[in-house]
Coordinates of C-alpha atoms and ligand atoms in Angstrom, one line a residue:
M1035 CA 74.8 90.6 90.7
N1036 CA 74.2 88.2 87.9
V1037 CA 70.8 87.5 89.4
A1038 CA 70.0 91.2 89.2
D1039 CA 71.4 91.4 85.7
S1040 CA 69.4 88.4 84.5
R1041 CA 66.2 89.9 85.9
L1042 CA 66.9 93.0 83.9
V1043 CA 67.4 91.0 80.7
S1044 CA 64.2 89.0 81.3
S1045 CA 62.2 92.3 81.8
M1046 CA 63.7 93.7 78.7
L1047 CA 62.8 90.7 76.6
E1048 CA 59.3 90.7 77.9
K1049 CA 59.0 94.3 77.0
L1050 CA 60.0 93.4 73.5
G1051 CA 57.3 90.8 73.3
Y1052 CA 59.0 87.6 74.3
E1053 CA 57.9 85.2 77.0
A1054 CA 59.8 82.8 79.2
T1055 CA 60.1 79.1 78.5
S1056 CA 61.7 76.5 80.7
R1057 CA 63.3 74.5 77.9
A1058 CA 66.2 75.9 75.8
E1059 CA 64.8 73.7 72.9
D1060 CA 61.7 75.8 72.8
A1061 CA 63.4 79.2 73.0
D1062 CA 63.8 81.8 70.2
V1063 CA 66.4 83.6 72.3
V1064 CA 68.8 81.9 74.8
V1065 CA 70.8 84.1 77.2
L1066 CA 73.7 82.6 79.2
N1067 CA 74.8 85.0 82.0
T1068 CA 78.3 83.9 83.0
C1069 CA 80.5 84.1 86.0
V1070 CA 84.3 83.5 85.9
V1071 CA 85.3 84.4 89.5
R1072 CA 86.9 80.9 89.8
Q1073 CA 88.0 78.5 87.1
S1074 CA 85.2 76.1 88.0
A1075 CA 82.6 78.7 87.2
E1076 CA 84.3 79.5 83.9
D1077 CA 84.5 75.8 83.0
S1078 CA 80.8 75.4 83.6
A1079 CA 79.9 78.5 81.6
A1080 CA 82.1 77.2 78.7
G1081 CA 80.4 73.8 78.9
R1082 CA 77.0 75.3 78.7
I1083 CA 77.9 77.5 75.7
S1084 CA 79.3 74.4 73.8
S1085 CA 76.2 72.4 74.7
L1086 CA 74.1 74.9 72.7
Q1087 CA 76.0 74.2 69.5
G1088 CA 73.7 71.3 68.5
L1089 CA 70.6 73.3 69.1
K1090 CA 71.8 76.1 67.0
R1091 CA 72.5 73.7 64.2
K1092 CA 69.0 72.4 64.3
R1093 CA 67.5 75.8 64.7
P1094 CA 69.7 78.4 63.0
D1095 CA 67.2 81.2 63.7
M1096 CA 67.7 80.8 67.4
V1097 CA 69.5 83.8 68.9
I1098 CA 72.2 82.9 71.4
N1099 CA 73.5 85.7 73.7
V1100 CA 76.4 85.2 76.1
M1101 CA 76.7 87.9 78.6
G1102 CA 78.6 88.6 81.9
C1103 CA 82.1 88.2 83.1
L1104 CA 83.2 85.7 80.5
V1105 CA 82.7 88.5 77.9
G1106 CA 84.1 91.3 80.1
A1107 CA 83.6 95.0 80.0
R1108 CA 86.0 95.9 77.3
E1109 CA 85.1 96.1 73.6
G1110 CA 87.2 93.9 71.3
G1111 CA 89.8 91.9 73.3
Y1112 CA 88.0 88.9 74.7
Q1113 CA 85.0 89.3 72.5
E1114 CA 87.0 88.7 69.3
R1115 CA 88.6 85.6 70.8
L1116 CA 85.2 84.4 72.0
K1117 CA 83.6 85.0 68.6
K1118 CA 86.2 82.7 67.0
R1119 CA 85.9 80.1 69.7
Y1120 CA 82.1 80.1 69.7
P1121 CA 80.9 80.9 66.2
H1122 CA 77.4 79.7 67.1
V1123 CA 76.9 82.6 69.5
D1124 CA 75.2 85.6 67.9
V1125 CA 75.7 88.3 70.6
F1126 CA 78.2 88.9 73.3
S1127 CA 77.4 91.5 76.0
S1128 CA 79.2 92.9 79.0
P1129 CA 78.1 92.4 82.6
S1130 CA 75.0 94.4 83.5
D1131 CA 74.4 95.4 79.9
P1132 CA 71.3 94.1 78.1
G1133 CA 71.9 96.8 75.3
P1134 CA 73.7 94.6 72.7
L1135 CA 71.0 92.0 72.8
A1136 CA 68.2 94.6 72.5
A1137 CA 70.1 96.2 69.6
Y1138 CA 70.5 92.9 67.9
L1139 CA 66.9 91.9 68.2
L1140 CA 65.6 95.3 67.2
Q1141 CA 67.7 95.6 64.1
D1142 CA 66.3 92.4 62.6
E1143 CA 63.5 93.6 60.3
S1144 CA 61.9 90.2 60.0
R1145 CA 60.8 90.6 63.6
E1146 CA 57.7 92.6 62.8
F1147 CA 56.3 92.9 66.2
L1148 CA 59.4 94.7 67.4
K1149 CA 59.0 97.6 65.0
S1150 CA 56.7 99.6 67.2
T1151 CA 59.2 99.6 70.0
T1152 CA 62.1 100.4 67.7
A1153 CA 61.7 104.1 68.0
R1154 CA 61.9 103.9 71.7
R1155 CA 65.1 101.9 71.5
F1156 CA 66.5 101.9 75.0
A1157 CA 64.1 104.4 76.5
F1158 CA 62.5 101.5 78.4
M1159 CA 65.7 101.0 80.4
D1160 CA 65.0 104.2 82.3
E1161 CA 61.3 103.8 82.9
G1162 CA 61.5 101.2 85.6
L1163 CA 60.9 97.9 84.0
P1164 CA 58.0 95.6 84.9
L1165 CA 59.1 92.4 86.6
P1166 CA 59.3 89.4 84.3
K1167 CA 56.2 87.2 84.5
D1168 CA 58.0 84.3 86.1
H1169 CA 59.1 86.8 88.8
E1170 CA 55.6 87.9 89.6
N1171 CA 55.0 87.8 93.4
L1172 CA 58.7 88.4 93.9
V1173 CA 59.2 89.4 97.6
A1174 CA 62.9 90.1 97.8
T1175 CA 65.3 91.1 95.1
Y1176 CA 68.6 92.8 94.3
V1177 CA 69.4 96.2 92.9
S1178 CA 73.0 97.0 91.7
V1179 CA 74.1 100.4 92.9
V1180 CA 77.9 100.2 92.4
L1181 CA 79.0 98.5 89.1
G1182 CA 82.5 97.3 88.6
C1183 CA 85.4 97.6 91.0
S1184 CA 88.7 99.5 91.1
H1185 CA 90.2 97.9 94.1
A1186 CA 92.3 95.2 92.3
C1187 CA 92.9 92.6 95.0
T1188 CA 95.7 90.6 93.5
Y1189 CA 93.7 87.3 93.2
C1190 CA 90.5 88.8 91.7
I1191 CA 89.4 88.9 88.1
V1192 CA 86.3 91.1 88.8
P1193 CA 87.9 94.5 88.0
Y1194 CA 89.2 93.1 84.7
R1195 CA 85.8 91.9 83.7
R1196 CA 83.3 94.2 85.3
G1197 CA 85.4 97.3 84.6
P1198 CA 86.1 100.2 86.9
E1199 CA 83.9 101.3 89.8
R1200 CA 80.8 103.3 88.8
S1201 CA 78.1 104.3 91.2
R1202 CA 74.6 104.7 89.8
P1203 CA 73.1 108.1 90.4
V1204 CA 70.8 108.2 93.5
E1205 CA 67.7 109.1 91.3
D1206 CA 68.3 106.0 89.1
V1207 CA 68.5 103.7 92.2
V1208 CA 65.4 105.4 93.8
N1209 CA 63.4 105.0 90.6
E1210 CA 64.3 101.3 90.3
V1211 CA 63.4 100.6 93.9
K1212 CA 60.2 102.6 93.6
S1213 CA 59.2 100.6 90.5
L1214 CA 60.0 97.3 92.2
V1215 CA 58.1 98.2 95.4
S1216 CA 55.1 99.3 93.3
Q1217 CA 55.1 95.8 91.9
G1218 CA 54.9 94.2 95.3
V1219 CA 58.6 93.7 96.2
K1220 CA 59.1 94.0 100.0
E1221 CA 62.8 93.6 100.4
I1222 CA 65.7 95.1 98.4
T1223 CA 69.4 94.2 98.7
L1224 CA 71.6 96.9 97.3
L1225 CA 74.7 95.5 95.6
G1226 CA 78.2 96.5 94.9
Q1227 CA 81.6 94.8 95.0
I1228 CA 82.5 97.5 97.6
V1229 CA 79.0 98.7 98.3
D1230 CA 80.2 100.9 101.2
R1231 CA 82.1 103.0 98.6
Y1232 CA 78.8 103.9 97.1
G1233 CA 78.8 107.5 95.7
L1234 CA 82.5 108.3 96.3
D1235 CA 83.0 108.5 92.5
L1236 CA 79.9 110.7 91.8
S1237 CA 80.4 114.3 91.0
Q1238 CA 77.9 115.3 93.7
K1239 CA 79.3 113.3 96.6
R1240 CA 76.8 110.9 98.1
T1241 CA 77.5 108.1 100.5
L1242 CA 75.8 104.7 101.2
P1243 CA 74.2 106.2 104.4
D1244 CA 72.7 109.0 102.2
L1245 CA 71.3 106.4 99.8
L1246 CA 69.9 104.2 102.6
R1247 CA 68.1 107.2 104.1
K1248 CA 66.8 108.2 100.7
I1249 CA 65.3 104.8 100.0
H1250 CA 64.2 104.0 103.6
D1251 CA 61.0 105.9 103.7
L1252 CA 59.6 104.7 100.3
P1253 CA 56.1 103.5 101.1
G1254 CA 55.6 99.8 100.7
L1255 CA 59.3 98.9 101.2
A1256 CA 59.6 96.7 104.3
R1257 CA 63.3 95.7 104.4
L1258 CA 66.6 97.0 103.1
R1259 CA 70.0 95.2 103.0
F1260 CA 73.3 95.9 101.3
L1261 CA 76.4 93.8 100.3
T1262 CA 79.3 93.4 99.9
S1263 CA 81.2 95.7 102.3
H1264 CA 84.9 96.2 102.4
P1265 CA 86.4 96.7 105.9
N1266 CA 88.1 99.9 105.0
W1267 CA 85.0 101.8 104.2
M1268 CA 82.7 100.6 107.0
T1269 CA 82.4 104.0 108.7
D1270 CA 80.8 104.5 112.1
E1271 CA 78.2 106.7 110.3
L1272 CA 77.3 103.6 108.1
L1273 CA 77.0 101.3 111.2
D1274 CA 75.0 103.9 113.1
T1275 CA 72.7 104.4 110.1
V1276 CA 72.0 100.6 110.0
A1277 CA 71.3 100.7 113.7
A1278 CA 69.0 103.8 113.5
L1279 CA 66.9 103.0 110.4
P1280 CA 64.4 100.3 111.3
K1281 CA 64.0 99.0 107.8
V1282 CA 67.7 98.5 107.3
M1283 CA 68.3 94.9 108.5
S1284 CA 70.9 94.0 111.1
H1285 CA 73.0 92.1 108.5
I1286 CA 76.6 92.8 107.4
E1287 CA 78.6 91.0 104.7
V1288 CA 82.3 91.9 105.2
P1289 CA 84.9 89.5 103.8
I1290 CA 88.2 88.9 105.7
Q1291 CA 89.8 86.6 103.0
S1292 CA 92.7 85.7 105.3
A1293 CA 93.8 86.6 108.9
D1294 CA 97.5 86.5 108.2
D1295 CA 99.0 90.0 107.7
E1296 CA 101.5 88.9 105.1
I1297 CA 98.9 87.1 103.0
L1298 CA 96.5 90.1 103.4
A1299 CA 99.3 92.4 102.1
A1300 CA 100.1 90.0 99.2
M1301 CA 96.3 90.1 98.4
K1302 CA 96.4 93.9 98.6
R1303 CA 93.4 93.9 100.8
G1304 CA 94.4 97.1 102.7
Y1305 CA 93.8 96.0 106.3
T1306 CA 95.4 93.8 109.0
A1307 CA 93.9 91.0 110.9
D1308 CA 93.7 93.1 114.0
E1309 CA 91.9 95.9 112.2
Y1310 CA 89.4 93.4 111.0
R1311 CA 88.9 92.1 114.5
Q1312 CA 88.4 95.7 115.8
L1313 CA 85.8 96.2 113.0
V1314 CA 83.8 93.1 114.0
H1315 CA 83.8 94.5 117.6
R1316 CA 82.7 97.9 116.3
I1317 CA 79.9 96.3 114.3
R1318 CA 78.6 94.3 117.2
E1319 CA 78.8 97.2 119.6
R1320 CA 76.7 99.4 117.3
I1321 CA 74.2 97.0 115.7
P1322 CA 72.3 94.8 118.2
E1323 CA 71.6 91.2 117.2
V1324 CA 73.7 91.7 114.0
G1325 CA 74.4 88.8 111.7
I1326 CA 77.9 88.9 110.1
A1327 CA 79.0 87.0 107.1
T1328 CA 82.5 86.8 105.8
D1329 CA 84.5 85.3 102.9
V1330 CA 87.7 83.3 103.2
I1331 CA 90.1 82.1 100.6
V1332 CA 92.4 79.2 101.5
G1333 CA 95.5 78.2 99.6
F1334 CA 96.5 81.7 98.4
P1335 CA 100.1 81.5 96.8
G1336 CA 102.6 80.9 99.5
E1337 CA 100.1 80.3 102.3
S1338 CA 101.9 78.2 104.9
E1339 CA 100.3 76.0 107.5
A1340 CA 101.1 78.6 110.2
Q1341 CA 99.4 81.3 108.1
F1342 CA 96.4 79.2 107.5
Q1343 CA 96.2 78.5 111.3
R1344 CA 96.0 82.3 111.9
T1345 CA 92.9 82.4 109.7
Y1346 CA 91.5 79.4 111.4
R1347 CA 92.0 80.8 114.9
L1348 CA 90.5 84.2 114.0
V1349 CA 87.4 82.6 112.5
E1350 CA 87.2 80.6 115.7
E1351 CA 87.6 83.7 117.9
L1352 CA 85.2 86.0 116.0
R1353 CA 82.4 83.4 115.6
M1354 CA 80.7 85.0 112.7
D1355 CA 77.3 83.8 111.5
V1356 CA 78.3 82.7 108.0
A1357 CA 81.6 82.1 106.2
H1358 CA 81.7 81.7 102.4
L1359 CA 84.8 79.6 101.8
A1360 CA 86.8 79.4 98.6
R1361 CA 89.9 77.5 97.4
Y1362 CA 92.3 79.9 95.7
S1363 CA 91.9 79.6 91.9
P1364 CA 94.5 81.5 89.7
R1365 CA 92.7 83.8 87.3
P1366 CA 94.0 85.2 84.0
H1367 CA 95.8 88.6 84.1
T1368 CA 95.6 89.0 87.9
V1369 CA 98.8 90.1 89.7
A1370 CA 98.7 86.8 91.7
T1371 CA 98.7 84.8 88.5
R1372 CA 101.4 86.9 86.9
R1373 CA 103.8 87.2 89.9
M1374 CA 103.1 84.4 92.3
E1375 CA 103.2 80.7 92.1
D1376 CA 100.0 78.7 92.8
N1377 CA 102.1 76.5 95.1
V1378 CA 99.6 75.1 97.6
P1379 CA 98.7 71.7 96.3
D1380 CA 95.0 71.0 95.5
E1381 CA 94.7 68.4 98.3
E1382 CA 96.1 70.8 100.8
K1383 CA 93.6 73.5 99.7
W1384 CA 90.8 71.0 100.1
R1385 CA 92.1 70.0 103.6
R1386 CA 92.2 73.6 104.8
F1387 CA 88.8 74.2 103.2
R1388 CA 87.3 71.2 105.1
L1389 CA 88.8 72.2 108.4
L1390 CA 87.3 75.7 108.1
E1391 CA 84.0 74.2 106.9
E1392 CA 83.8 72.0 109.9
L1393 CA 84.8 74.8 112.3
Q1394 CA 82.2 77.1 110.8
E1395 CA 79.5 74.4 110.9
G1396 CA 80.0 74.1 114.6
I1397 CA 80.0 77.8 115.2
A1398 CA 76.9 78.4 113.2
G1399 CA 75.2 75.5 114.8
E1400 CA 75.9 76.9 118.3
I1401 CA 74.9 80.5 117.3
N1402 CA 71.6 79.3 115.8
A1403 CA 70.9 77.0 118.8
R1404 CA 70.4 80.1 120.9
Y1405 CA 67.2 80.8 119.0
Q1406 CA 65.5 77.6 120.1
D1407 CA 62.1 78.4 121.5
K1408 CA 62.7 82.1 120.9
E1409 CA 60.5 84.4 118.8
V1410 CA 61.9 85.9 115.6
E1411 CA 60.4 88.1 112.9
V1412 CA 60.4 86.5 109.5
L1413 CA 59.6 87.9 106.0
F1414 CA 58.3 85.0 104.0
E1415 CA 59.5 84.8 100.4
E1416 CA 58.2 81.6 98.8
K1417 CA 57.0 78.0 99.3
V1418 CA 59.7 75.4 98.7
R1419 CA 58.8 71.7 98.7
G1420 CA 55.8 72.3 100.9
R1421 CA 57.4 74.7 103.4
W1422 CA 57.4 78.5 103.5
R1423 CA 60.9 79.9 103.3
G1424 CA 61.8 83.3 104.9
R1425 CA 64.5 85.2 106.6
T1426 CA 65.0 87.0 109.9
P1427 CA 66.4 90.6 110.0
N1428 CA 69.9 89.1 110.6
N1429 CA 69.5 86.8 107.6
K1430 CA 68.8 83.5 109.3
L1431 CA 66.9 81.1 107.0
V1432 CA 63.7 79.9 108.6
F1433 CA 61.2 77.3 107.3
V1434 CA 57.6 77.1 108.4
E1435 CA 54.9 74.6 107.5
S1436 CA 51.6 76.3 106.9
E1437 CA 48.6 76.0 104.6
D1438 CA 48.1 79.7 104.6
D1439 CA 49.6 82.0 102.0
L1440 CA 52.5 83.6 103.8
R1441 CA 54.2 85.2 100.8
G1442 CA 55.3 88.7 101.5
K1443 CA 54.1 88.6 105.1
I1444 CA 56.3 89.6 108.1
L1445 CA 55.2 87.4 111.0
P1446 CA 56.5 86.4 114.5
V1447 CA 57.8 82.8 114.4
T1448 CA 58.6 80.6 117.4
I1449 CA 61.7 78.5 116.6
T1450 CA 61.2 74.8 117.1
W1451 CA 64.4 73.4 115.5
T1452 CA 67.8 74.8 114.7
G1453 CA 70.7 73.6 112.6
P1454 CA 73.9 75.3 111.3
W1455 CA 72.4 76.4 107.9
S1456 CA 68.7 76.9 108.7
M1457 CA 66.0 76.8 111.4
Q1458 CA 62.4 75.7 111.6
G1459 CA 59.6 77.3 113.4
A1460 CA 55.8 77.8 113.8
V1461 CA 53.6 80.7 113.2
E1462 CA 51.2 81.4 116.1
Ligands
LIG720 N1 83.9 92.4 96.4 C1 83.9 91.4 97.4 C2 85.1 91.5 98.3 O1 85.7 92.5 98.4 O2 85.4 90.5 98.9 C3 83.7 90.0 96.9 C4 83.8 89.8 95.5 S1 84.3 88.3 94.8 C5 83.4 88.4 93.3 C6 83.5 87.1 95.8 C7 84.4 86.2 96.5 O3 85.0 85.3 95.7 C8 85.5 86.9 97.2 O4 85.1 87.4 98.5 C9 86.5 85.8 97.3 O5 86.5 85.1 98.6 C10 86.2 84.9 96.2 N2 87.2 84.9 95.2 C11 87.5 86.0 94.3 N3 88.6 85.6 93.6 C12 89.0 84.4 93.9 C13 90.0 83.5 93.4 N4 90.8 83.9 92.5 N5 90.1 82.3 94.0 C14 89.2 81.9 94.9 N6 88.2 82.7 95.4 C15 88.1 83.9 94.9
LIG721 FE1 87.5 91.6 93.8 FE2 88.7 92.9 95.7 FE3 87.1 94.2 94.1 FE4 86.1 92.5 95.8 S1 87.2 94.4 96.3 S2 85.6 92.6 93.6 S3 87.7 90.9 95.9 S4 89.0 93.3 93.5

């Protein structure tokens, strides 16, 4: 989501006449888009903000904008505290909201070149923004369709910082996708904290399958994905829509978090381990060759060895393609922080993390090995250190050596090497 938000800010700044530079020292405006999902992310955001203090002293005219979850969605509150703590920051803005930065830059009369756009104020936000120059030739990108979250899992800071769930109107999403596709984008990933709840809060009820169908036939669009799904809203209609629409990729991201029912209840996830197991079977029955990714948190308050083992065994049984692993990190204001003791020692969290990491490495390695000498269809996105990087429909990362320009092309690739995290292949 921050990648999508940052792209929006870059587009807005270019619309206002700025251009990108790779060194903060050279910049007139510096935007730090922050994440606070775990303490480590918050610490690195705080470190980066502090590190800009010296630059601001040397260049007082430099505009520093901090946006994202460190700032949060509510006016006042955190913002007042942040202003005191970081007086060198000029503008604080909420996640997904480039408005405060635009307002700040536009009100400054000394910025002559901005005057012509002043009258239009934020109209540019609705027009479909041009991609920023350093994103030209972008092949795959993200579009947020559900902002915020109202689920309030007990460990999670997101609802406090991104605010309540809001679905964007279908027309807005379609316009943004159309604009991106007209600029050469081939693959769009629709984003939401619970993307499968898309539309349930709109006055004119719409669903994610409706939205997928609406976007699917836009000329020029080659691939469509969505993430992250919550198990409770993965309807058969959604799965059948994924299976039926050829441009919707066979790729599902659906976090389990834990496979112990007591821990799941304490997390307020709203499903049991067995319901999750049934869901994975349902997904596999309905979507051929599907790639499934999950998220797991180890060391949630009170997680015993036996409870961790339940998670370990279900991950082993379900053999999913990817597992994003996290060590529990207490976040301010969450129910888990207020009411539960963070009583799994750090070394123990690390031990459980490594055990799962090793397990998943083995599983992913075996799953990917089945692709050896097989042909897969790859959409190529960019050249990284001499090799073209692309993905299969079920989201496997594939590298190919080629002197040709493969950017934006969908080609059959024969797999010549496989590992747990990526594969290599050759184009005919
Ligand atoms: N909305 C998605 C969902 O329902 O799972 C994911 C959102 S969250 C921003 C991304 C991942 O971060 C979660 O799936 C979870 O595994 C992890 N996460 C969230 N809060 C955490 C915490 N307090 N400690 C450790 N990991 C956390
Ligand atoms: Fe956080 Fe739960 Fe919402 Fe995901 S569903 S963003 S984990 S509160």
